[in-house]
Each structure stands twice: as C-alpha cells, then as structure tokens.
Short mmCIF file of C-alpha atoms in Angstrom, two decimals:
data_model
loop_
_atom_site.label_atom_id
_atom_site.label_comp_id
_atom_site.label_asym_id
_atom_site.label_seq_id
_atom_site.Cartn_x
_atom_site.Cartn_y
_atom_site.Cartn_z
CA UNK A 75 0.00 0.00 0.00
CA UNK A 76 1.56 3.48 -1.20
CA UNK A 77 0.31 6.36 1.12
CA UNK A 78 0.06 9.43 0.04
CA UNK A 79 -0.97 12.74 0.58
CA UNK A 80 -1.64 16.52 -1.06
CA UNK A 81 -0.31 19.51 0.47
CA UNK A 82 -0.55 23.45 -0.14
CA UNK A 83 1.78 25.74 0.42
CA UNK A 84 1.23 27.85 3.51
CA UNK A 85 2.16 31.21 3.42
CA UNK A 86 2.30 32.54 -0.71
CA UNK A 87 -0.84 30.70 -1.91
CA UNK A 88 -4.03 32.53 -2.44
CA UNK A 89 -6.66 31.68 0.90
CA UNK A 90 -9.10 28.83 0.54
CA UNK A 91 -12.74 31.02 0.53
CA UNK A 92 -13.70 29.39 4.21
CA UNK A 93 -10.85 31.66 5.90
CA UNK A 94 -12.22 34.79 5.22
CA UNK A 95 -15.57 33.93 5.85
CA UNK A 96 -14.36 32.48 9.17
CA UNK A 97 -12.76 35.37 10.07
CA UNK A 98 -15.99 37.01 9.42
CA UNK A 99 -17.45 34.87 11.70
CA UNK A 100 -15.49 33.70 14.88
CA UNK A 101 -13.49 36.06 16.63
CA UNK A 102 -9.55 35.39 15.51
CA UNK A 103 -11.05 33.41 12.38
CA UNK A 104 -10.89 29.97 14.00
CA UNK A 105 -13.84 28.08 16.07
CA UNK A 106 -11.71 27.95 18.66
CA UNK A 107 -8.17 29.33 20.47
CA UNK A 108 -6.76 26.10 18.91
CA UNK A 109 -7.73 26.40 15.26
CA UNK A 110 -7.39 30.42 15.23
CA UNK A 111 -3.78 29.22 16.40
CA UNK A 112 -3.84 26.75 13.51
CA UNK A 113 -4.50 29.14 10.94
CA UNK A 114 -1.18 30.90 11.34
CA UNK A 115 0.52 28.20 10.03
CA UNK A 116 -1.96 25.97 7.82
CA UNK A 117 -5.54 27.22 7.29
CA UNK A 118 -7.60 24.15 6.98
CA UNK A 119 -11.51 22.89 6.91
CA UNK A 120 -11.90 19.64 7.89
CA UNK A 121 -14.42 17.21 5.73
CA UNK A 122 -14.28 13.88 7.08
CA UNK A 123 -11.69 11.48 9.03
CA UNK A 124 -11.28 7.90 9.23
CA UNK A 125 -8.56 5.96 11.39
CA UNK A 126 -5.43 8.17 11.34
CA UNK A 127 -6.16 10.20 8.15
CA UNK A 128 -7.72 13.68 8.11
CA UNK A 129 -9.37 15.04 4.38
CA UNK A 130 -9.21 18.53 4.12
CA UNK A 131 -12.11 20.38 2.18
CA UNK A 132 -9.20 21.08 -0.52
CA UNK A 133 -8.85 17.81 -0.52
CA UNK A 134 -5.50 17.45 1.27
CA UNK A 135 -5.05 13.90 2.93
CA UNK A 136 -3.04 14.80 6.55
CA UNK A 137 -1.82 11.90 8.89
CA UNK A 138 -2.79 13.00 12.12
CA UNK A 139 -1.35 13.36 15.38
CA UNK A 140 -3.82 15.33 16.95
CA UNK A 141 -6.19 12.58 17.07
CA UNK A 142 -9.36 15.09 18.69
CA UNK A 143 -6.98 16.75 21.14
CA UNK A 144 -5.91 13.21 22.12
CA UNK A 145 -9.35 11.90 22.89
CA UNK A 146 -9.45 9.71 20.02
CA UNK A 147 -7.47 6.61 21.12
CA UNK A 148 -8.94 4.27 18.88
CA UNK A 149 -8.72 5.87 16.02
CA UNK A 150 -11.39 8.27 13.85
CA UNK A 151 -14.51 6.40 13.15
CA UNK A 152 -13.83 2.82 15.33
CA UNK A 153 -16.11 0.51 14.25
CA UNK A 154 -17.53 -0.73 17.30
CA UNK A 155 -17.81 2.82 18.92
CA UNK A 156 -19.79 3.92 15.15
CA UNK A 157 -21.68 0.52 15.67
CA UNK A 158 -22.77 1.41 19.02
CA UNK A 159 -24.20 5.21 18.50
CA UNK A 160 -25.99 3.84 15.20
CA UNK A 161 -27.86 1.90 17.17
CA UNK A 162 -27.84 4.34 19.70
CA UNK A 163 -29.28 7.18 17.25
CA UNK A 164 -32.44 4.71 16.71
CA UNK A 165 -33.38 4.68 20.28
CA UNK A 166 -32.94 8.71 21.10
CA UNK A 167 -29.96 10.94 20.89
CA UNK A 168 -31.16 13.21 24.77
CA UNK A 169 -32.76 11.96 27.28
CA UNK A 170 -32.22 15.17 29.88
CA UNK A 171 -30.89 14.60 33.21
CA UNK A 172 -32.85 11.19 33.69
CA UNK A 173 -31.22 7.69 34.05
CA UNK A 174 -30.92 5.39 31.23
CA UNK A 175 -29.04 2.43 30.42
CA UNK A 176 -25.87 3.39 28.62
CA UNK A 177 -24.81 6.35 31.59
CA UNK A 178 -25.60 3.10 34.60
CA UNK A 179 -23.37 0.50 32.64
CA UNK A 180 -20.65 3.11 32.22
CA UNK A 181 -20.59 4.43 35.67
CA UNK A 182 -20.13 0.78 36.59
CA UNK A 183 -17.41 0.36 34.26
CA UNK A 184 -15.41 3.44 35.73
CA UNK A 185 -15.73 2.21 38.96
CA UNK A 186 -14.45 -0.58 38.28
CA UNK A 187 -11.45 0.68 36.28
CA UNK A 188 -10.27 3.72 38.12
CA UNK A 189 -8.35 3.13 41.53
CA UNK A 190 -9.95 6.39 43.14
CA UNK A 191 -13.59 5.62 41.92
CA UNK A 192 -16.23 4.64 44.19
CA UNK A 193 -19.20 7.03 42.81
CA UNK A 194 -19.34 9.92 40.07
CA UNK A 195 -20.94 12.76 39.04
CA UNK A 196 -21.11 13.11 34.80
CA UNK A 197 -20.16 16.11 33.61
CA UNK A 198 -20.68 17.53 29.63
CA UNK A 199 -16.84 18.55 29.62
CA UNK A 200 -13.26 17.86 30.92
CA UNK A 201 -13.24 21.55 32.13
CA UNK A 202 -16.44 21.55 33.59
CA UNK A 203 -15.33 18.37 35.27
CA UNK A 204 -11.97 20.57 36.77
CA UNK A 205 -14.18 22.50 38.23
CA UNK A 206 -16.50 20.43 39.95
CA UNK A 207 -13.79 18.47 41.71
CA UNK A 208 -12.27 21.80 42.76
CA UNK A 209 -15.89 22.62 44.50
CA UNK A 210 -16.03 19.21 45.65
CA UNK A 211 -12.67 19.80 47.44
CA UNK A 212 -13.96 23.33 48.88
CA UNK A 213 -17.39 21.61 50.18
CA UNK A 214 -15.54 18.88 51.85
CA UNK A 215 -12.70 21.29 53.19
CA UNK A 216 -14.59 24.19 53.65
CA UNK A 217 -11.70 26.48 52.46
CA UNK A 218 -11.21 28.26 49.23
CA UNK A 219 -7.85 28.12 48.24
CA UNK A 220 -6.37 25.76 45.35
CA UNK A 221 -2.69 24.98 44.72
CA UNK A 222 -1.74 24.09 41.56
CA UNK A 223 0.99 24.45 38.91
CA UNK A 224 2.18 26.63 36.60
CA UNK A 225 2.26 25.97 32.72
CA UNK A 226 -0.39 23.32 33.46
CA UNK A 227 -3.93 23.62 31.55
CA UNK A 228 -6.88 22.82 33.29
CA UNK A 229 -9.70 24.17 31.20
CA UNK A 230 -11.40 27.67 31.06
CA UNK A 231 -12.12 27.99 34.22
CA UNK A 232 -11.41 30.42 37.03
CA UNK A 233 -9.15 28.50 38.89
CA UNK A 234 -7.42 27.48 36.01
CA UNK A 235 -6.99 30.73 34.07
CA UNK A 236 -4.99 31.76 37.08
CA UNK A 237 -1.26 30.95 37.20
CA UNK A 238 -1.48 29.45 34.19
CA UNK A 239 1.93 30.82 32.63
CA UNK A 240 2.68 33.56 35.25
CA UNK A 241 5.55 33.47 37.27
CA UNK A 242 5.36 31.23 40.08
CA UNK A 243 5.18 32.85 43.54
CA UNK A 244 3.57 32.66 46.83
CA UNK A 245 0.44 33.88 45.18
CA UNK A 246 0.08 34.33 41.88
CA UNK A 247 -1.66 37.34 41.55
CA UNK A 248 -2.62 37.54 38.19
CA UNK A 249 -4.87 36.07 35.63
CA UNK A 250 -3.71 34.30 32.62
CA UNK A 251 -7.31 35.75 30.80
CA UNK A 252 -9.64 38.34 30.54
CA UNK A 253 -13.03 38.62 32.79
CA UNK A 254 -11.60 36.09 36.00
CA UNK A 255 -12.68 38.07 38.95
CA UNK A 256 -10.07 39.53 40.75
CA UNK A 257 -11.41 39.08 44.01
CA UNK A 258 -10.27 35.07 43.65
CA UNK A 259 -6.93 35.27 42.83
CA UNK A 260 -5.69 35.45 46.26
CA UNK A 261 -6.91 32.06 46.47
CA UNK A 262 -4.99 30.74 43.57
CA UNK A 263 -1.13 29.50 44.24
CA UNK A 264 0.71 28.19 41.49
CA UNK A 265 4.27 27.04 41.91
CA UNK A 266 6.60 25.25 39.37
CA UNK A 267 5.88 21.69 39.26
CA UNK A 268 8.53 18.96 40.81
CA UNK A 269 9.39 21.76 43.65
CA UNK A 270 8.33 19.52 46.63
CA UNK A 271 10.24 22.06 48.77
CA UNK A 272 7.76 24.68 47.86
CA UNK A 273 4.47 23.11 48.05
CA UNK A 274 5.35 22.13 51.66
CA UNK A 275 6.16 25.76 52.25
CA UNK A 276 2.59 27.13 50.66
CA UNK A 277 1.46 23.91 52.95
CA UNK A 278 2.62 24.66 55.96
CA UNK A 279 2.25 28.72 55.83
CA UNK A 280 -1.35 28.64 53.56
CA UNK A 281 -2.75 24.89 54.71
CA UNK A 282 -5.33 26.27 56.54
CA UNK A 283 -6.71 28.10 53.20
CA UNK A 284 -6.25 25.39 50.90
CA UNK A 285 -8.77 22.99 49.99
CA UNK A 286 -6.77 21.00 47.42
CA UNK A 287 -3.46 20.69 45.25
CA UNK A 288 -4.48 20.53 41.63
CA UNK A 289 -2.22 18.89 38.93
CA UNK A 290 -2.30 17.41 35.76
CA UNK A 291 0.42 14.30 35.93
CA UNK A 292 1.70 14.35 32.71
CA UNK A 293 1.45 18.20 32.24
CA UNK A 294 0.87 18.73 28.40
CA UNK A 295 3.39 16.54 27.58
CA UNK A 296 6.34 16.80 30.72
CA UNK A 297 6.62 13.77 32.47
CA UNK A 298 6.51 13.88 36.32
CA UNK A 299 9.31 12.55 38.62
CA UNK A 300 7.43 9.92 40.37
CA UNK A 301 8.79 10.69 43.55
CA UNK A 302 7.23 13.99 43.70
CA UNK A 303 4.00 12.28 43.07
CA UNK A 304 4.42 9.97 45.97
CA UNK A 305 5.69 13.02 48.21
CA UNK A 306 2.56 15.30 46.78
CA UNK A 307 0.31 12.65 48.18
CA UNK A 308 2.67 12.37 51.50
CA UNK A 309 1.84 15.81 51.93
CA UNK A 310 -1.73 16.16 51.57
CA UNK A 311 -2.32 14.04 53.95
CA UNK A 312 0.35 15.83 56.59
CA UNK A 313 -1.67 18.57 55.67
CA UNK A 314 -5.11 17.55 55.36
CA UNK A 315 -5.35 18.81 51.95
CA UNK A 316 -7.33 16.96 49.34
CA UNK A 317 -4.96 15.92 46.07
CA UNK A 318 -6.78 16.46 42.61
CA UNK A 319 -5.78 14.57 39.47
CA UNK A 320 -6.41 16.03 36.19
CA UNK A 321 -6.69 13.34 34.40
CA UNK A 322 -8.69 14.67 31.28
CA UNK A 323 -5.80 13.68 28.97
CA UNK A 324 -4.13 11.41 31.07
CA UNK A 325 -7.05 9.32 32.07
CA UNK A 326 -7.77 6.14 29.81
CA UNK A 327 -4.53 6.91 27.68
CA UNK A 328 -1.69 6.00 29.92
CA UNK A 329 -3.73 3.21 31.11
CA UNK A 330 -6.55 1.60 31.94
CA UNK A 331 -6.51 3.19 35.08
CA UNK A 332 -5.00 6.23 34.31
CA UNK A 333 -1.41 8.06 35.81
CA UNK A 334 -3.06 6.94 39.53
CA UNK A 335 -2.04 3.13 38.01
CA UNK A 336 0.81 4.12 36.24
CA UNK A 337 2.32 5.75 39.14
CA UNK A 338 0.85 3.89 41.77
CA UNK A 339 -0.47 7.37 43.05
CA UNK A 340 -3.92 7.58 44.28
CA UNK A 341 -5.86 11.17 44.63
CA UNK A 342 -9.08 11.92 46.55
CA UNK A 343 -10.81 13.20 43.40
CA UNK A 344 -10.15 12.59 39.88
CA UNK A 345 -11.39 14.66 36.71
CA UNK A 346 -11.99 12.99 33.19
CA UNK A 347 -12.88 13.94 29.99
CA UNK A 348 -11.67 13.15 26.16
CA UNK A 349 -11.29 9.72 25.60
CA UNK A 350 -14.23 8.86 28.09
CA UNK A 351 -16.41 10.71 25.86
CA UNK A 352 -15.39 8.54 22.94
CA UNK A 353 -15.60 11.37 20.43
CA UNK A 354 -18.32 12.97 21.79
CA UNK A 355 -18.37 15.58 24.53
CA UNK A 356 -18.54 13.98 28.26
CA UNK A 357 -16.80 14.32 31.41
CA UNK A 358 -16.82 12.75 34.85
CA UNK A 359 -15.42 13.33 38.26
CA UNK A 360 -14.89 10.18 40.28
CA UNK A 361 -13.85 9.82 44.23
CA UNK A 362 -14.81 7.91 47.66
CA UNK A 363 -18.60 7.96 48.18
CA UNK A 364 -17.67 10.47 51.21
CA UNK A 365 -17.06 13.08 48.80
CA UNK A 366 -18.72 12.48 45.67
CA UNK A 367 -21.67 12.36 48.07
CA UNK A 368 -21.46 16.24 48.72
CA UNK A 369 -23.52 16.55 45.24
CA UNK A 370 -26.17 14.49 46.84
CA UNK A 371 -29.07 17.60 45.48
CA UNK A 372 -31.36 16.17 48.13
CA UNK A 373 -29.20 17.83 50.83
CA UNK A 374 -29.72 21.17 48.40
CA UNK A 375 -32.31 22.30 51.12
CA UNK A 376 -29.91 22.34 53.49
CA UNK A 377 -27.29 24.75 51.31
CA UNK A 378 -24.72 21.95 51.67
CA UNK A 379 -24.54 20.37 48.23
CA UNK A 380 -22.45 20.95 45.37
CA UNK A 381 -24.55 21.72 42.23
CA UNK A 382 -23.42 19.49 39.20
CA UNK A 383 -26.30 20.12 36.87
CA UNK A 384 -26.02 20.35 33.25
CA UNK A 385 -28.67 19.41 30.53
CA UNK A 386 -26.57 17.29 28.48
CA UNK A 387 -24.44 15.69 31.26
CA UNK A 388 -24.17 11.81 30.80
CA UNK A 389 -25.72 12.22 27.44
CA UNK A 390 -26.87 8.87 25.86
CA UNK A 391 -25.11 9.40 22.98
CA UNK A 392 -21.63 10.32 24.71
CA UNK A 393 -22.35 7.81 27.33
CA UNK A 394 -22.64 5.15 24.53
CA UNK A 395 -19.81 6.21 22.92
CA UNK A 396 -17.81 5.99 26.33
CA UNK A 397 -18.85 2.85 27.02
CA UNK A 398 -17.61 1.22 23.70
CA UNK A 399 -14.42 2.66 23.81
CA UNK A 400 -13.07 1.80 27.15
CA UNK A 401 -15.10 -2.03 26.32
CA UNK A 402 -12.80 -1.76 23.32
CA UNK A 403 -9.59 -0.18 26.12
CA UNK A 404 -10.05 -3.37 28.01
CA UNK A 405 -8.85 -5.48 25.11
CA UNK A 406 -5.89 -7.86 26.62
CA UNK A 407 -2.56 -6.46 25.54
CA UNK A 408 -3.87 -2.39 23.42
CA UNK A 409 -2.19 -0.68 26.03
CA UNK A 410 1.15 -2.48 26.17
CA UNK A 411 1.14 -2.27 22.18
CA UNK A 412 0.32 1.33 22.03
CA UNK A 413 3.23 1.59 24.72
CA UNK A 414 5.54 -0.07 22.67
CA UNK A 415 4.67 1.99 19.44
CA UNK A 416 5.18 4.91 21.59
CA UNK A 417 8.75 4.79 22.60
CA UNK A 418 9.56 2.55 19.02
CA UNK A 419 8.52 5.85 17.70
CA UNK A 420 10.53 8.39 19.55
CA UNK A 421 13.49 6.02 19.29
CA UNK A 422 13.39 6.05 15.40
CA UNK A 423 12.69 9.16 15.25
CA UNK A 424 15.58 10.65 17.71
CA UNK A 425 17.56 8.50 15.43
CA UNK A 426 16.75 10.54 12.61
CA UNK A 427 17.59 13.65 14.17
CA UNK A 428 21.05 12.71 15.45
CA UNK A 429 21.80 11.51 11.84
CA UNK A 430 21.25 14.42 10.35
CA UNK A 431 23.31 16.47 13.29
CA UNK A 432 19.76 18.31 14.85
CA UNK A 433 20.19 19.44 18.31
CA UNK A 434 17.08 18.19 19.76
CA UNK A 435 15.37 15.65 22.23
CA UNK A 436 12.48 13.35 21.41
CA UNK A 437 10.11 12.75 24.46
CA UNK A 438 6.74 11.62 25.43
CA UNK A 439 4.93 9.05 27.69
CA UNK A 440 3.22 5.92 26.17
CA UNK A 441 1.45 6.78 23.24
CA UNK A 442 2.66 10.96 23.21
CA UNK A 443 5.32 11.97 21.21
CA UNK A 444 7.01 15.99 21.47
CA UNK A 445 10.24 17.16 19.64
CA UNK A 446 11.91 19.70 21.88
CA UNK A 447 15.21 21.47 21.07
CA UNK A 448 17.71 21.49 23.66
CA UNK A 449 20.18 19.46 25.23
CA UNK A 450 17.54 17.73 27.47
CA UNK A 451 13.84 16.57 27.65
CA UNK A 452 11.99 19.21 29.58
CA UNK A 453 10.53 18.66 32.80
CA UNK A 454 8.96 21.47 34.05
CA UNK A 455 7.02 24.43 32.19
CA UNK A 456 10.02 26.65 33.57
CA UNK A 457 12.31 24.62 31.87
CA UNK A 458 10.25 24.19 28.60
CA UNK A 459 11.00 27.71 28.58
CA UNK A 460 14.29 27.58 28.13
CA UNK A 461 14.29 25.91 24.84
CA UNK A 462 14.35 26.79 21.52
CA UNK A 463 10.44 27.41 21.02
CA UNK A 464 10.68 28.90 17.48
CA UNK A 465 12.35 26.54 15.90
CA UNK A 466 9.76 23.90 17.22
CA UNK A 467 7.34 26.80 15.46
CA UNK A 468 9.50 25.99 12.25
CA UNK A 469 9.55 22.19 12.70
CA UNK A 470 5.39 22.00 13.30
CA UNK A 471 5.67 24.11 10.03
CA UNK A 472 7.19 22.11 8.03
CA UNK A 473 5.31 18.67 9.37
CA UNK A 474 2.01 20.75 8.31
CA UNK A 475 3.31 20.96 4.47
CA UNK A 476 4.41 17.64 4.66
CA UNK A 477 0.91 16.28 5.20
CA UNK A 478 1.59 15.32 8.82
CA UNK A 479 -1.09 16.82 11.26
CA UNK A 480 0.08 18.68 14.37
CA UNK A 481 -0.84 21.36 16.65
CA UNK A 482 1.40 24.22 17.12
CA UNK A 483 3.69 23.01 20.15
CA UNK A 484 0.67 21.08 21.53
CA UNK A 485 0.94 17.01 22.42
CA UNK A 486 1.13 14.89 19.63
CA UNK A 487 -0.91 11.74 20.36
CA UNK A 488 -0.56 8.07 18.31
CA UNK A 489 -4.29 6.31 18.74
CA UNK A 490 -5.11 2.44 17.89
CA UNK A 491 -5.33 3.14 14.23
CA UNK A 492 -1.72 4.36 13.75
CA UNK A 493 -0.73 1.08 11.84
CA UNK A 494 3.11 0.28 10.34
CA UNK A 495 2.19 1.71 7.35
CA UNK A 496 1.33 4.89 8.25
CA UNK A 497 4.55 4.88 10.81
CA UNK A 498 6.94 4.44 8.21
CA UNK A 499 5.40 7.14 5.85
CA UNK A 500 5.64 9.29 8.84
CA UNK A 501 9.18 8.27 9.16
CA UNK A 502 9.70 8.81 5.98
CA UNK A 503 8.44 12.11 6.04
CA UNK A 504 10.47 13.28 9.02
CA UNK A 505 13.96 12.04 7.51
CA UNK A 506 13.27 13.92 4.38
CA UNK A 507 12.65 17.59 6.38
CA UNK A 508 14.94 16.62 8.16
CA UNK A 509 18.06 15.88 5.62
CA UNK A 510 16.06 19.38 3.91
CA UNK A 511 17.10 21.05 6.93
CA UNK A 512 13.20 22.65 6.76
CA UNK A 513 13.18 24.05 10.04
#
C-alpha cells in the first residue's frame, strides 16, 4: 500500500474562501483558540476522518497526530464505537438529566477501572469536570484556596486561568485571561511543578486556606518525577489537603486506570474527559462515596450540596460512545502495544535527528510523542521555557506541508489506528525535512 498525501503551500498561496468567511465569523477566524492558532501556520476545513487520516475540504489527505486533542485513542470512526451510536441514534440521541441504560453501565465500568472511583458525578466537559472536583474539594474542606501548577492547563475555568503561565510565587496574583474576577486570585497559588520544597512551604504557611493541590500528571506533555507524586500525596495528607488529578488527557490513555495506576499514586478526586467521551463531549469526576456524596441535590435544602447540573451531562449518545471505547480499552494487551509503538517511535525518530546532526530531544509518555530542542527533555514548564520554542514553530511548520497533522507546540498523540504503514510514511516524512534542513 503506497500512502500518500496533497499539500498546499502555507504562506504565498491565495486563501481557501472558508478563511475569510471564518474570520468574518469567529473572533480570531478559528472556532476555537486552537484552530485560530492553527491558521497561522496551515488554514484548513476539515471534511471527514477515518482511522489516522484527516481530508481537508481542498482535498489534502493529513496523517494526524492530533487525534481530537488526544481523545481519540482508537482511532477516527472505530467501528464498534460507530456501531454502538448507530444503534444508539435509533433509540434517542437526549434523554435530559434522567437515568438510562448506557450512563448506569458506564458508571459501573469506571468504577471498576479507576483506583480512586467509588461514585461519580457526569459532567458535559473535561473543564467543567476541573471544576467540579475543585468545589467538591472546597465543600468537603470548607476552604477556598487551590494549589496548583504553573504551565499546566486545566480548562477555562477560574481557577485554572490563574497561574497558568505567570511566574510562580507565593500567590500568583494575576490572571492568565480576561473577565476572572479579581477578588479570587488570592486564592490561587501556582508554583513550578517537581518543587516539593515549595508546596510544603505554601502547605505549611497557607494549609489552613487550601482545599486541594491541583495537577495534571503528565502536564501537556512533561513527564513527572514519580517521587514527587508519591511526596505530593505524602503531603496532603500531613496537611489535610485533598490531592486532585487532572486526568482529562491522562485518564484512559496512559492506562486503563489512568497516571493513579501508572504511578501507583492515588488522589481523593479525579477529573476525566476526552477519551471517556469517545468522540463525543462527556466528562466525569470520580472519588470515595464520602465526597462524591457532597452533590447528593437532596441535601440542596440544606445549602450543603455541590450543584453538578447540566442538561446534556451523561448524554446517551456520549455515554454510549464511552462505554464502547473503554469495552474496546479493556482489550488484553492495546495498552502495552500502544506503549511499545510509543517509545519505538521516539526512538526512530531521535535516530533521525542525530543523523542528520539536529540538536534536539524526542520525548513523550506511552502513546505521546514531542520534539523539543535542547540538550535535554523538559521537565517542568520553567524549563520548557528555556528551549528553543521557534524553531519547534519551524519544525510544526514544516510537518504541516508535509501532510503530517500537528498542533502548534501542543501534544502529539498516536491512537489504535496508527498502523506500520502509516509509521513508516511518517518516518519517511520526518527524515526527508529533516536531511532538507526545513526548520
């Protein structure tokens, strides 16, 4: 099988008709921060998808690595998730906030996969979900402070548009965003990540503000030092803090249980979203029945519980969709082949780069990939910082008019349906930029 693909050029060739009418439209021409982003470098319309292969509305054929802002593990179009919302579709697409079938057999299933989970709320998003374990943590505290981390991305909102990228400090005292209500911030501390010295400082000197610590393990694509998520948990409980796992990307694509399996870490809360949803949008937040119970709505009366409603939360559709992925997840031996892909990859392709005399690292956890260029693999967003972020500008560049589908220094996520055919070509197509010297 020959695989091929048809690229534009980027930056000389007249604009396709959709970007002006976009810009028209959405504010920064894109339906989104990502895809106005995206347009800088390669303005695109997506027409359909199937397995690893995007098809452009100019009909360009892109290999992507995107894969739905990594929620698409299995691929574009699976089979047995389509299968399943056919069906689905037959039966009703919203049911409103009543109990069916599909959201009772998935619950189960969490339960029974995640280490944390004893009971859940649904959620319709992975930042909605953020948020609702954060006012879980405050109910069952009763403090409003959150500690979290800075360059990590937790959704749109307040708590996480706060210390997002500024510099870390006692308290962070900005917003990363317009319209977050100053009057929060002072309850917002952000530190630099893998500073265990620090967060027992805030601890100690804040603890009796803080509800919960807040962080994503694998934070956009910088691997954790295990230790510190052994001592984050040691700490919390010195401190009778609650400990928070984002685990909206990392949940269901590490492993079937998530980073608190990987790293044999367990938090009092855990937020999900992406791959959960199995395409569609859905998010949960799982914990011990001691705290998920504080969104019991029949102690509402009483002003003590959390409100978690939302009119397409555990949406049959999503719900079904969920369900036949992670039915799909538990097949005997997907995660240690994705694994193995995984670091197959990055070894091939840090091959290539050393070949061809490129300064640069290739990193990445399981199934992620990242090119950074430096003398190291980052660890922290500090130290991200530190490297050479234009020319990974230039390299996402060139992988764009290549045919290879990226995100502007975002993750870059392999899914089920990246077979060895499509590897090589991708191989392939990095050796020859690479020997071009195209970034």
């Amino acid at each position: 099988m020959t695989l091929t693909t048809q690229t534009a050029p980027l930056t000389d060739a007249p604009q396709p008709d959709f970007v002006a009418e976009a810009a028209a439209l959405f504010p920064g021409g894109g339906i989104g921060p990502s895809d106005a982003t995206l347009r800088t470098l390669y303005p695109a319309m997506i027409h359909r998808a199937e397995g690893p292969w995007l098809h452009t509305s100019e009909g360009e054929k892109l290999l992507d690595f995107v894969m739905g802002g990594s929620a698409l593990i299995l691929g574009h179009g699976d089979a047995h998730v389509a299968a399943a919302v056919a069906e689905q579709v037959g039966r009703g697409t919203h049911y409103y906030q009543i109990l069916h079938e599909p959201a009772l057999r998935f619950a189960a299933k969490l339960v029974e996969t995640i280490p944390v989970a004893e009971k859940l709320i649904y959620t319709s998003t992975g930042s909605d979900a953020v948020q609702q374990a954060v006012r879980l943590a405050r109910a069952k505290t009763g403090r409003p402070g959150v500690l979290k981390f800075t360059g990590a991305y937790h959704g749109t909102n307040d708590v996480a548009l706060v210390g997002m990228s500024s510099p870390q400090g006692r308290n962070a005292g900005q917003a990363d965003a317009g319209g977050i209500d100053p009057a929060g911030l002072g309850n917002v501390f952000a530190v630099a990540r893998d500073d265990l010295a620090r967060v027992e400082t805030l601890l100690r000197l804040e603890g009796d503000r803080i509800a919960c610590v807040l962080i994503d393990p694998l934070q956009r694509w910088l691997k954790p030092d295990p230790a510190f998520l052994t001592g984050l948990r040691a700490l919390c409980d010195q401190y009778g803090v609650l400990l928070v796992f984002d685990e909206v990307v990392t949940g269901f694509r590490l492993s079937l249980g998530g980073a608190q399996a990987l790293w044999n870490v367990t938090p009092d809360i855990a937020a999900y979203g992406k791959i959960i949803g199995g395409g569609l949008p859905l998010g949960a937040v799982v914990g011990p029945a001691e705290i998920m119970d504080m969104a019991d709505a029949r102690s509402r009366e009483a002003g003590t519980a959390v409100a978690t409603s939302g009119t397409f939360n555990a949406n049959v559709l999503a719900c079904t969709a969920g369900l036949a992925t992670v039915e799909r997840l538990c097949t005997p031996g997907l995660y240690e082949g994705l694994a193995e892909k995984g670091a197959a990859l990055r070894h091939e392709m840090q091959a290539i780069l050393d070949q061809n005399g490129i300064a640069a690292v290739v990193g990445g956890e399981a199934s992620f990939w990242h090119v950074t260029f430096g003398d190291h693999e980052p660890t922290t967003y500090e130290d991200n910082l530190g490297m050479d972020l234009e020319r990974a500008r230039a390299l996402d560049r060139a992988l764009l008019t290549n045919g290879i589908f990226v995100m502007p220094n975002g993750r870059r996520s392999l899914s089920v349906a990246h077979g060895p055919e499509e590897i090589a070509y991708f191989l392939s197509v990095f050796d020859d930029i690479c020997k071009k010297k195209a970034f």
